[in-house]
Amino acid sequence: MGGTHFADDDLAHEATGDGDVGRRDVGKMEHGCEHYRRRCKIVAPCCKEVFPCRHCHNDATALGDRHNICRQDVEKVVCVLCDTEQPVSQVCVRCGVNMGEYFCDVCKFYDDDTEKGQYHCHDCGICRVGGKENYFHCAKCGSCYAVALRDNHQCVEDSMRQNCPICYEVTSGTCTVSLIGTIEMLIVKISAQYLFDSLKGTRVLNCGHTMHMDCFAEMVDHNKYTCPICSKTALDMTVHWGMLDQEIEATIMPPVYRYKVWVLCNDCNKVSEVDFHVIGHKCSHCNSYNTRSTSRPADLSGSSSPLTTDSS
């Protein structure tokens, strides 16, 4: 491998003086890959090949002998400035540069772009970005969430240790697959990546389920406002419900269609007997229009969970 060489490359040294501190910054932000800025490459512990990072390795093996790197298993790195293979450490043992301005000896992770606000979460067991002061670890959900969600979100056990319900992002990051056919679903289950360690931003819905931010935005753009897992409303629909109230009030149903129906609310899980209307059926308990037609409850108490039919 080619690289930048110093006059005293043949001499191993320790960075202790002011000159060595300056040398540590040589090549900063000038090397790396599409994933990270760093001054080293990793030696894959599985195949002993050299790659800029574990994601580059996973991408390269996606179409052949597919195998992924566990970040904690990396033991050797190669300095891109002096081509020296060495055990994992922050400072190159030969030329004395910082191979990564941010370095985690647990994750064997290097990154020169410290504006990302990298930090290691001991509970998650991996490094995250965004600034440690801006996140907290939710023990029940099993992941780090923004501090704005502390005591302000619905906990779902291990909610981040699942695939995005919209795209089922594959580990290599080279493509996404939609659940259309049985064969495609099988492929996704083999190669899908958990939201827990996805490189993409994640959105926590009101119900506690999670998905990629980009996927959530695309879902809303297609006028889908409910969680694809539990069907609960994913946005504040107060204004929209008010518009439906006005539209229903302005639309008089013919006498033949003036009868009662039973509906199950997807938001509060209660049943209601309401007037039939072609526009929608409003839950009498929480005023949500996110309801579906259901059968008459046996005890008429409104607390049972009868079989349901198509959404109204």
Coordinates of C-alpha atoms in Angstrom, one line a residue:
M1 CA 0.0 0.0 0.0
G2 CA 1.2 3.5 -0.7
G3 CA 1.2 6.2 1.9
T4 CA 2.9 9.4 3.2
H5 CA 6.3 8.7 4.6
F6 CA 8.3 10.7 7.1
A7 CA 12.1 11.2 7.2
D8 CA 12.4 9.0 10.3
D9 CA 9.9 6.4 9.2
D10 CA 12.4 3.6 10.0
L11 CA 12.4 4.6 13.7
A12 CA 9.7 3.6 16.0
H13 CA 9.0 6.2 18.6
E14 CA 6.5 7.4 21.3
A15 CA 4.7 10.7 20.9
T16 CA 5.6 12.6 24.0
G17 CA 6.8 16.1 23.1
D18 CA 5.0 19.1 21.5
G19 CA 6.4 18.1 18.1
D20 CA 4.9 14.7 18.4
V21 CA 1.5 16.2 19.3
G22 CA 1.7 18.2 16.1
R23 CA 2.6 15.1 14.1
R24 CA -0.5 13.3 15.5
D25 CA -2.7 15.7 13.4
V26 CA -0.9 14.9 10.1
G27 CA -3.4 13.8 7.4
K28 CA -6.4 14.5 9.6
M29 CA -9.7 14.4 7.6
E30 CA -7.7 13.5 4.4
H31 CA -8.2 9.8 4.5
G32 CA -11.1 7.3 4.9
C33 CA -14.1 6.0 3.1
E34 CA -17.7 6.9 2.4
H35 CA -18.5 5.9 6.0
Y36 CA -15.7 7.4 8.1
R37 CA -12.7 9.8 8.0
R38 CA -9.8 7.9 9.5
R39 CA -6.1 7.3 9.0
C40 CA -6.1 3.5 9.2
K41 CA -7.7 0.5 7.7
I42 CA -8.8 -2.6 9.5
V43 CA -7.7 -6.2 9.0
A44 CA -10.8 -8.3 8.9
P45 CA -10.5 -11.0 11.5
C46 CA -12.6 -13.4 9.5
C47 CA -10.9 -13.3 6.1
K48 CA -7.6 -11.4 6.9
E49 CA -8.3 -8.9 4.1
V50 CA -7.7 -5.2 4.6
F51 CA -10.7 -2.8 4.3
P52 CA -11.3 0.9 5.2
C53 CA -14.0 -0.1 7.7
R54 CA -16.3 -2.9 8.6
H55 CA -19.1 -1.5 6.5
C56 CA -16.8 -1.5 3.4
H57 CA -16.0 -5.2 4.2
N58 CA -19.7 -6.1 4.6
D59 CA -20.5 -4.3 1.3
A60 CA -17.7 -6.1 -0.5
T61 CA -18.8 -9.6 0.7
A62 CA -22.6 -9.0 0.2
L63 CA -22.7 -10.6 -3.3
G64 CA -20.3 -13.4 -2.7
D65 CA -19.2 -15.3 0.4
R66 CA -21.4 -13.1 2.6
H67 CA -20.1 -12.6 6.2
N68 CA -20.0 -9.6 8.5
I69 CA -17.5 -8.3 10.9
C70 CA -18.2 -8.0 14.6
R71 CA -16.6 -4.7 15.5
Q72 CA -15.2 -6.0 18.8
D73 CA -13.3 -8.8 17.1
V74 CA -10.9 -6.5 15.1
E75 CA -7.4 -7.0 16.4
K76 CA -5.2 -5.5 13.7
V77 CA -5.2 -2.2 11.8
V78 CA -2.9 -0.7 9.1
C79 CA -1.8 2.9 9.2
V80 CA -2.5 4.6 5.9
L81 CA 0.4 7.0 6.3
C82 CA 3.2 4.5 6.9
D83 CA 1.6 1.2 5.9
T84 CA 2.4 -0.4 9.2
E85 CA 0.2 -3.3 10.4
Q86 CA -0.1 -3.2 14.2
P87 CA -2.4 -4.1 17.1
V88 CA -5.4 -1.8 17.7
S89 CA -4.5 1.5 19.3
Q90 CA -5.1 5.2 18.7
V91 CA -1.6 6.3 17.9
C92 CA 0.5 4.6 15.2
V93 CA 3.5 2.8 16.7
R94 CA 5.7 3.8 13.8
C95 CA 4.9 7.3 12.6
G96 CA 3.1 8.6 15.6
V97 CA -0.1 9.9 14.0
N98 CA -3.5 9.6 15.5
M99 CA -5.2 7.1 13.4
G100 CA -8.5 8.5 14.6
E101 CA -9.2 11.7 16.5
Y102 CA -12.0 9.8 18.2
F103 CA -11.0 6.3 19.3
C104 CA -12.9 3.6 21.2
D105 CA -10.8 0.6 22.4
V106 CA -14.0 -1.3 23.0
C107 CA -15.5 -1.0 19.6
K108 CA -12.1 -0.7 17.9
F109 CA -13.6 2.4 16.2
Y110 CA -11.7 5.3 14.7
D111 CA -13.1 8.6 13.3
D112 CA -11.4 11.9 12.6
D113 CA -14.8 13.8 12.2
T114 CA -15.4 14.5 15.8
E115 CA -18.2 17.0 14.9
K116 CA -20.5 14.0 14.9
G117 CA -20.3 13.9 18.7
Q118 CA -19.3 10.3 19.1
Y119 CA -19.6 8.6 22.4
H120 CA -19.6 5.0 23.7
C121 CA -22.7 3.8 25.4
H122 CA -21.8 0.9 27.8
D123 CA -25.4 -0.3 28.1
C124 CA -25.8 -0.5 24.3
G125 CA -22.2 -1.8 23.9
I126 CA -21.5 0.3 20.9
C127 CA -20.5 3.8 19.9
R128 CA -23.1 6.3 19.0
V129 CA -23.2 9.9 17.5
G130 CA -25.0 13.0 18.5
G131 CA -23.3 13.9 21.8
K132 CA -23.6 12.0 25.0
E133 CA -25.3 15.0 26.7
N134 CA -28.2 14.8 24.2
Y135 CA -29.1 11.1 24.7
F136 CA -30.0 8.7 27.5
H137 CA -30.2 5.0 27.5
C138 CA -33.7 3.5 28.1
A139 CA -33.2 0.1 29.7
K140 CA -36.5 -1.3 28.7
C141 CA -36.4 -0.2 25.1
G142 CA -32.7 -1.3 25.0
S143 CA -31.3 1.7 23.2
C144 CA -30.3 5.4 23.4
Y145 CA -33.0 7.9 22.9
A146 CA -33.0 11.7 22.7
V147 CA -33.3 13.3 26.2
A148 CA -36.6 14.9 25.0
L149 CA -38.1 11.4 25.2
R150 CA -37.0 10.7 28.8
D151 CA -40.2 9.9 30.7
N152 CA -42.0 11.0 27.5
H153 CA -42.3 7.9 25.4
Q154 CA -44.1 4.5 25.3
C155 CA -41.6 1.8 26.2
V156 CA -41.6 -1.3 24.0
E157 CA -39.1 -3.9 25.1
D158 CA -36.2 -4.1 22.7
S159 CA -38.0 -1.9 20.2
M160 CA -34.8 -1.1 18.4
R161 CA -33.7 -4.7 18.0
Q162 CA -35.9 -5.2 15.0
N163 CA -35.9 -4.3 11.4
C164 CA -37.4 -1.2 10.0
P165 CA -41.0 -2.2 9.2
I166 CA -41.0 -0.1 6.0
C167 CA -37.8 -1.0 4.2
Y168 CA -36.2 -3.9 6.0
E169 CA -32.8 -2.4 5.4
V170 CA -30.2 -5.0 4.5
T171 CA -26.9 -5.2 6.3
S172 CA -24.7 -4.3 3.4
G173 CA -26.6 -1.1 2.8
T174 CA -26.6 -1.7 -1.0
C175 CA -30.3 -2.1 -1.5
T176 CA -33.6 -2.3 0.3
V177 CA -36.3 -4.9 -0.2
S178 CA -40.1 -4.5 0.3
L179 CA -42.2 -7.3 1.7
I180 CA -44.2 -8.2 -1.4
G181 CA -43.6 -11.9 -1.9
T182 CA -42.7 -14.9 0.2
I183 CA -39.3 -15.3 -1.4
E184 CA -38.4 -11.6 -0.8
M185 CA -39.5 -12.0 2.8
L186 CA -37.1 -14.9 3.2
I187 CA -34.2 -12.9 1.7
V188 CA -34.9 -10.0 4.1
K189 CA -35.0 -12.2 7.2
I190 CA -31.5 -13.5 6.2
S191 CA -29.9 -10.2 5.5
A192 CA -31.8 -7.5 7.4
Q193 CA -30.1 -5.1 9.8
Y194 CA -31.6 -4.1 13.1
L195 CA -32.5 -0.4 13.8
F196 CA -30.3 -0.8 16.8
D197 CA -27.0 -0.3 14.9
S198 CA -28.3 1.2 11.6
L199 CA -26.4 4.1 10.2
K200 CA -29.7 5.9 9.4
G201 CA -31.6 8.1 11.8
T202 CA -34.5 6.5 13.7
R203 CA -38.0 7.8 14.6
V204 CA -39.8 6.7 17.7
L205 CA -43.5 6.7 17.2
N206 CA -46.1 7.6 19.8
C207 CA -46.8 3.8 20.3
G208 CA -43.2 3.1 21.0
H209 CA -42.4 1.3 17.8
T210 CA -39.5 2.6 15.7
M211 CA -38.5 3.0 12.0
H212 CA -36.1 5.0 9.9
M213 CA -36.7 8.8 9.8
D214 CA -36.6 8.7 6.0
C215 CA -39.0 5.8 5.9
F216 CA -41.4 7.6 8.2
A217 CA -41.3 10.8 6.1
E218 CA -42.0 8.7 3.0
M219 CA -44.9 6.9 4.7
V220 CA -46.4 10.3 5.6
D221 CA -45.9 11.5 2.0
H222 CA -48.0 8.6 0.9
N223 CA -50.8 9.6 3.3
K224 CA -50.2 6.8 5.7
Y225 CA -50.5 8.0 9.3
T226 CA -50.6 4.8 11.4
C227 CA -47.9 2.5 12.7
P228 CA -47.5 -0.4 10.3
I229 CA -47.0 -2.8 13.3
C230 CA -49.8 -1.9 15.7
S231 CA -52.0 0.5 13.6
K232 CA -52.0 3.2 16.2
T233 CA -51.9 6.8 15.1
A234 CA -48.4 8.0 14.5
L235 CA -49.0 11.7 14.4
D236 CA -51.1 14.4 16.2
M237 CA -54.2 14.1 14.1
T238 CA -56.3 16.6 16.1
V239 CA -56.6 19.1 13.2
H240 CA -57.4 16.3 10.7
W241 CA -60.1 14.8 13.0
G242 CA -61.7 18.3 13.2
M243 CA -61.8 18.5 9.4
L244 CA -63.5 15.1 9.3
D245 CA -66.0 16.3 11.9
Q246 CA -66.9 19.3 9.6
E247 CA -67.1 17.1 6.5
I248 CA -69.4 14.5 8.2
E249 CA -71.6 17.3 9.5
A250 CA -71.9 18.7 6.0
T251 CA -72.6 15.3 4.4
I252 CA -76.1 14.1 5.2
M253 CA -76.6 10.3 4.8
P254 CA -79.7 9.1 3.0
P255 CA -82.4 7.5 5.3
V256 CA -81.5 4.0 4.1
Y257 CA -78.0 4.4 5.5
R258 CA -79.0 5.9 8.9
Y259 CA -78.1 3.0 11.2
K260 CA -75.7 2.1 13.9
V261 CA -72.4 0.1 13.6
W262 CA -69.9 -1.2 16.0
V263 CA -66.3 -0.1 15.6
L264 CA -63.0 -0.9 17.4
C265 CA -60.6 2.0 17.9
N266 CA -57.0 1.3 17.0
D267 CA -55.8 4.0 19.3
C268 CA -57.6 3.2 22.6
N269 CA -58.6 -0.4 21.9
K270 CA -62.2 0.2 23.0
V271 CA -65.4 -0.5 21.0
S272 CA -68.1 2.0 20.3
E273 CA -71.6 1.9 18.7
V274 CA -71.7 4.9 16.3
D275 CA -73.7 6.2 13.4
F276 CA -72.7 4.7 10.1
H277 CA -71.1 7.2 7.7
V278 CA -69.2 6.7 4.4
I279 CA -66.5 9.2 5.5
G280 CA -65.5 7.6 8.7
H281 CA -66.5 6.4 12.2
K282 CA -65.4 8.4 15.3
C283 CA -64.5 6.6 18.5
S284 CA -66.8 7.7 21.3
H285 CA -64.1 7.3 23.9
C286 CA -61.0 9.1 22.5
N287 CA -62.6 10.9 19.5
S288 CA -60.2 9.2 17.0
Y289 CA -61.2 8.3 13.5
N290 CA -58.6 5.5 13.4
T291 CA -61.2 2.8 13.8
R292 CA -62.3 -0.4 12.1
S293 CA -65.7 -2.2 11.8
T294 CA -66.2 -5.0 14.3
S295 CA -68.9 -7.3 15.6
R296 CA -71.2 -6.5 18.4
P297 CA -69.5 -7.2 21.8
A298 CA -71.1 -10.1 23.6
D299 CA -71.4 -8.3 27.0
L300 CA -72.1 -4.8 25.5
S301 CA -69.6 -3.4 27.9
G302 CA -67.3 -1.9 25.4
S303 CA -64.3 -3.7 27.0
S304 CA -64.1 -6.8 24.9
S305 CA -61.9 -7.4 21.9
P306 CA -64.2 -9.0 19.3
L307 CA -63.1 -10.0 15.8
T308 CA -62.7 -7.2 13.4
T309 CA -63.2 -6.6 9.7
D310 CA -61.7 -4.1 7.3
S311 CA -60.9 -0.6 8.5
S312 CA -63.6 1.9 8.1

